Short mmCIF file of C-alpha atoms in Angstrom, two decimals:
data_model
loop_
_atom_site.label_atom_id
_atom_site.label_comp_id
_atom_site.label_asym_id
_atom_site.label_seq_id
_atom_site.Cartn_x
_atom_site.Cartn_y
_atom_site.Cartn_z
CA MET A 1 0.00 0.00 0.00
CA GLU A 2 2.81 2.36 0.88
CA SER A 3 4.58 1.80 -2.46
CA SER A 4 1.42 2.51 -4.44
CA GLU A 5 0.91 5.76 -2.53
CA THR A 6 4.50 6.73 -3.23
CA SER A 7 4.04 5.98 -6.92
CA ALA A 8 0.91 8.11 -7.01
CA ILE A 9 2.82 11.00 -5.46
CA ASP A 10 5.65 10.61 -7.98
CA LEU A 11 3.18 10.73 -10.88
CA ARG A 12 1.63 14.00 -9.79
CA PRO A 13 2.74 16.96 -11.90
CA PRO A 14 5.14 19.21 -9.99
CA THR A 15 4.01 22.56 -8.67
CA LYS A 16 5.46 25.37 -10.79
CA VAL A 17 7.20 28.42 -9.33
CA LEU A 18 8.70 30.95 -11.75
CA GLY A 19 8.76 28.26 -14.41
CA LEU A 20 10.64 25.80 -12.20
CA ALA A 21 9.33 22.83 -10.23
CA TRP A 22 8.69 23.21 -6.51
CA ASP A 23 8.54 20.53 -3.83
CA PRO A 24 6.11 22.10 -1.30
CA GLU A 25 6.81 19.48 1.38
CA LYS A 26 10.56 20.14 1.50
CA ASP A 27 10.30 23.69 0.11
CA LEU A 28 12.85 22.98 -2.63
CA ILE A 29 13.04 24.40 -6.15
CA TYR A 30 14.38 22.22 -8.94
CA PHE A 31 14.48 21.79 -12.71
CA ASP A 32 12.08 19.10 -13.91
CA PRO A 33 13.78 17.47 -16.93
CA LYS A 34 10.88 15.24 -18.02
CA ASP A 35 9.93 17.29 -21.08
CA LEU A 36 13.58 17.85 -22.00
CA LEU A 37 14.41 14.15 -21.75
CA LYS A 38 11.34 13.25 -23.80
CA PHE A 39 12.47 15.64 -26.52
CA MET A 40 16.03 14.30 -26.39
CA SER A 41 14.78 10.72 -26.73
CA ARG A 42 14.60 11.37 -30.47
CA LYS A 43 18.36 10.75 -30.40
CA GLU A 44 19.11 13.27 -33.12
CA GLU A 45 22.67 14.51 -33.54
CA SER A 46 22.88 17.81 -35.37
CA LYS A 47 23.55 21.47 -34.71
CA ARG A 48 19.87 22.25 -35.20
CA PHE A 49 18.82 19.68 -32.62
CA ILE A 50 21.41 20.74 -30.04
CA LEU A 51 20.31 24.36 -30.39
CA SER A 52 16.72 23.22 -29.80
CA VAL A 53 17.83 21.44 -26.62
CA VAL A 54 19.54 24.59 -25.33
CA GLY A 55 16.36 26.56 -25.99
CA ARG A 56 14.32 24.12 -23.90
CA ILE A 57 16.37 24.60 -20.76
CA PHE A 58 14.68 27.26 -18.65
CA ASP A 59 17.05 28.20 -15.85
CA PRO A 60 16.23 31.75 -14.64
CA PHE A 61 18.35 31.42 -11.48
CA GLY A 62 21.38 29.96 -13.26
CA ILE A 63 21.50 26.95 -10.95
CA LEU A 64 22.27 24.64 -13.87
CA GLY A 65 24.90 26.95 -15.35
CA PRO A 66 27.99 24.75 -14.84
CA PHE A 67 26.27 21.86 -16.62
CA VAL A 68 24.52 23.84 -19.36
CA ILE A 69 27.74 25.67 -20.28
CA LYS A 70 29.19 22.36 -21.46
CA LEU A 71 26.41 22.08 -24.02
CA LYS A 72 26.85 25.70 -25.08
CA CYS A 73 30.56 25.04 -25.61
CA ILE A 74 29.67 22.18 -27.95
CA LEU A 75 27.37 24.52 -29.83
CA GLN A 76 30.12 27.13 -30.01
CA ASP A 77 32.48 24.54 -31.51
CA LEU A 78 29.87 23.69 -34.12
CA TRP A 79 29.59 27.34 -35.11
CA THR A 80 33.36 27.80 -35.16
CA LEU A 81 33.81 24.77 -37.42
CA GLY A 82 31.05 25.96 -39.73
CA VAL A 83 29.04 22.75 -39.40
CA ASP A 84 25.77 22.85 -41.36
CA TRP A 85 22.48 22.73 -39.48
CA ASP A 86 21.66 19.11 -40.28
CA SER A 87 25.09 17.64 -40.97
CA GLU A 88 26.48 14.75 -38.95
CA LEU A 89 28.68 15.64 -36.02
CA ALA A 90 32.38 14.92 -36.08
CA PRO A 91 33.32 11.93 -33.87
CA LYS A 92 34.82 14.09 -31.11
CA LEU A 93 31.80 16.40 -30.91
CA ARG A 94 29.42 13.47 -31.17
CA HIS A 95 31.11 11.89 -28.17
CA LYS A 96 30.78 15.13 -26.17
CA TRP A 97 27.11 15.44 -27.10
CA GLN A 98 26.35 11.83 -26.21
CA GLN A 99 28.14 12.19 -22.89
CA TRP A 100 26.20 15.36 -22.05
CA SER A 101 22.93 13.68 -23.04
CA SER A 102 23.62 10.69 -20.81
CA GLU A 103 24.23 12.98 -17.85
CA ALA A 104 21.05 15.03 -18.33
CA GLU A 105 18.96 12.67 -16.18
CA GLY A 106 21.10 13.72 -13.24
CA LEU A 107 19.43 17.14 -13.31
CA THR A 108 16.72 15.71 -11.07
CA GLU A 109 19.29 15.57 -8.26
CA ILE A 110 19.82 19.33 -8.27
CA LYS A 111 17.48 21.00 -5.80
CA ILE A 112 17.87 24.24 -3.88
CA PRO A 113 15.92 25.75 -0.97
CA ARG A 114 13.81 28.81 -1.71
CA HIS A 115 15.28 32.08 -0.37
CA VAL A 116 12.50 34.18 1.09
CA ALA A 117 12.20 36.57 3.98
CA PRO A 118 11.37 34.55 7.12
CA LEU A 119 7.84 34.61 8.48
CA LYS A 120 9.19 35.33 11.94
CA SER A 121 9.11 39.03 12.64
CA LEU A 122 12.60 40.49 12.27
CA THR A 123 13.82 44.06 12.43
CA LEU A 124 14.52 45.76 9.13
CA LEU A 125 18.18 46.05 10.11
CA ARG A 126 18.45 42.28 10.52
CA LEU A 127 16.91 41.65 7.10
CA GLU A 128 19.09 44.30 5.45
CA LEU A 129 22.24 42.89 7.04
CA THR A 130 21.29 39.37 5.97
CA ALA A 131 21.05 40.62 2.38
CA ALA A 132 24.39 42.42 2.73
CA LEU A 133 26.02 39.29 4.11
CA LEU A 134 24.69 37.25 1.19
CA SER A 135 26.22 39.80 -1.20
CA ALA A 136 29.58 39.59 0.54
CA ARG A 137 29.56 35.80 0.43
CA LEU A 138 28.61 35.70 -3.25
CA ALA A 139 31.23 38.28 -4.21
CA LYS A 140 33.92 36.39 -2.32
CA GLN A 141 33.01 33.15 -4.07
CA VAL A 142 32.77 34.66 -7.55
CA SER A 143 35.95 36.74 -7.25
CA SER A 144 37.90 33.64 -6.25
CA CYS A 145 37.34 32.38 -9.81
CA PHE A 146 38.87 35.47 -11.41
CA LYS A 147 42.38 35.31 -12.79
CA TYR A 148 42.84 38.99 -12.07
CA ASP A 149 42.20 41.45 -9.25
CA ALA A 150 38.82 43.12 -9.64
CA ASN A 151 37.53 46.26 -7.97
CA ILE A 152 34.40 45.23 -6.09
CA TYR A 153 31.88 47.67 -4.66
CA TYR A 154 28.80 46.91 -2.60
CA TRP A 155 25.68 49.05 -2.38
CA THR A 156 22.87 49.20 0.14
CA ASP A 157 19.98 51.63 0.37
CA SER A 158 19.84 51.16 4.14
CA LEU A 159 21.79 53.89 5.90
CA ILE A 160 21.70 52.03 9.20
CA SER A 161 23.17 48.92 7.56
CA TYR A 162 25.73 51.07 5.78
CA TYR A 163 27.03 52.62 8.99
CA SER A 164 26.81 49.33 10.85
CA ILE A 165 29.12 47.71 8.30
CA ARG A 166 31.53 50.64 8.45
CA GLY A 167 31.41 50.81 12.25
CA ASP A 168 32.59 48.84 15.27
CA SER A 169 30.87 45.44 15.38
CA SER A 170 31.50 45.06 19.11
CA ALA A 171 28.93 47.79 19.81
CA PHE A 172 26.05 45.51 18.79
CA LYS A 173 24.18 42.60 20.27
CA PRO A 174 25.20 39.08 19.12
CA TYR A 175 22.88 38.70 16.10
CA ILE A 176 23.94 41.98 14.48
CA LYS A 177 27.51 41.71 15.74
CA ASN A 178 28.11 38.28 14.18
CA ARG A 179 26.83 39.34 10.77
CA VAL A 180 28.70 42.62 10.73
CA GLN A 181 31.89 40.78 11.69
CA GLU A 182 31.50 38.29 8.84
CA ILE A 183 30.74 41.07 6.34
CA GLN A 184 33.86 42.92 7.49
CA LEU A 185 35.86 39.69 7.22
CA ARG A 186 34.71 38.95 3.67
CA SER A 187 34.90 42.54 2.44
CA ASP A 188 36.55 45.83 3.27
CA PRO A 189 34.08 48.30 4.83
CA ILE A 190 35.37 51.03 2.51
CA GLN A 191 34.02 48.97 -0.41
CA TRP A 192 30.50 49.63 0.83
CA GLY A 193 28.47 52.58 -0.36
CA HIS A 194 25.00 53.97 0.22
CA CYS A 195 22.56 54.11 -2.69
CA PRO A 196 19.71 56.61 -2.13
CA GLY A 197 16.33 54.94 -2.33
CA LYS A 198 15.26 57.03 -5.33
CA ASP A 199 18.23 55.65 -7.29
CA ASN A 200 17.82 52.03 -6.23
CA PRO A 201 16.50 49.98 -9.20
CA ALA A 202 15.68 47.06 -6.88
CA ASP A 203 12.86 49.15 -5.38
CA LEU A 204 10.89 48.52 -8.57
CA LEU A 205 10.57 44.90 -7.50
CA SER A 206 8.89 46.03 -4.28
CA HIS A 207 6.17 48.31 -5.63
CA GLY A 208 6.07 47.34 -9.32
CA THR A 209 5.60 49.51 -12.40
CA TYR A 210 3.79 49.57 -15.74
CA ALA A 211 5.33 47.91 -18.79
CA VAL A 212 5.60 51.20 -20.69
CA LYS A 213 7.37 52.86 -17.77
CA LEU A 214 9.64 49.85 -17.30
CA ALA A 215 10.83 50.08 -20.90
CA GLN A 216 11.86 53.69 -20.28
CA ASN A 217 13.27 53.26 -16.78
CA GLU A 218 16.97 54.06 -17.05
CA PRO A 219 18.00 52.96 -13.51
CA TRP A 220 16.45 49.52 -14.07
CA TRP A 221 18.34 48.88 -17.32
CA HIS A 222 21.56 50.77 -16.70
CA GLY A 223 21.78 51.44 -12.98
CA PRO A 224 21.96 54.84 -11.26
CA PRO A 225 23.42 57.54 -13.55
CA TRP A 226 26.16 58.41 -11.05
CA LEU A 227 27.47 54.82 -11.18
CA LYS A 228 29.14 55.65 -14.50
CA LEU A 229 31.09 58.48 -12.87
CA ILE A 230 34.30 58.31 -10.86
CA PRO A 231 33.90 57.51 -7.13
CA ASP A 232 34.32 61.17 -6.19
CA HIS A 233 30.87 61.78 -7.65
CA TRP A 234 29.14 58.87 -5.93
CA PRO A 235 26.53 59.73 -3.28
CA ASN A 236 27.72 60.08 0.29
CA ARG A 237 26.40 61.44 3.54
CA HIS A 238 28.32 62.59 6.55
CA ARG A 239 28.04 60.46 9.65
CA ASP A 240 27.15 63.44 11.82
CA ASN A 241 23.74 63.61 10.16
CA LEU A 242 22.78 60.19 11.46
CA ASP A 243 23.22 60.41 15.21
CA SER A 244 19.57 59.61 15.86
CA GLU A 245 19.58 56.59 13.53
CA LEU A 246 22.82 55.26 14.97
CA SER A 247 21.43 55.61 18.47
CA ALA A 248 18.25 53.79 17.50
CA ARG A 249 20.06 50.81 15.99
CA LYS A 250 21.86 50.08 19.29
CA ASN A 251 18.62 49.79 21.25
#
């Protein structure tokens, strides 16, 4: 009886979230490869078919990037060699394609937890610092892959978070203190800047906008106008103006 119930559960279509499958019981998001594998079962081997496979992989979060890039490299080789759309693949490329195809079933093993603001009531400072910490962790991980030194800058529209990161972590209670310390460990406080709310393109995701306005919204497509200028022209506010906010954050 238990096995039949399990089979019934497995046969149910997955819940969709942003075009990806969602496991509501474990709160995990994953790529459901059923349709892709069904399409690939045609066992065709041509540039046209491989391009069609690439077009069927919907990965808005980039979680499959390291695997999908292998297929895109094969496609790039086909273009470089000038292979016709429906011509047979050269043995070496055919082997790469067949190997990639055989590994595609493993996509079902890739699942990630959703990242949402917790239901538990948290102060705005805690949420803002959590976002800042995530940025510092991501930047540290990505920059470790560079073969050159890159100038990295971080931006937050929260003045309290901004001054917390640039301040003395020991002045805070454990929750804030621990996060500020890790941010300062993974980044240099002078790399952090404050982005005024009116210039923050991410705010559009909070209150939304009309399609016509979105098409003409410069900050959304190109970032704040001052970001193209030298650092001397970036926004800044003197710490003396924030005594009341700094006092409030310590309470």
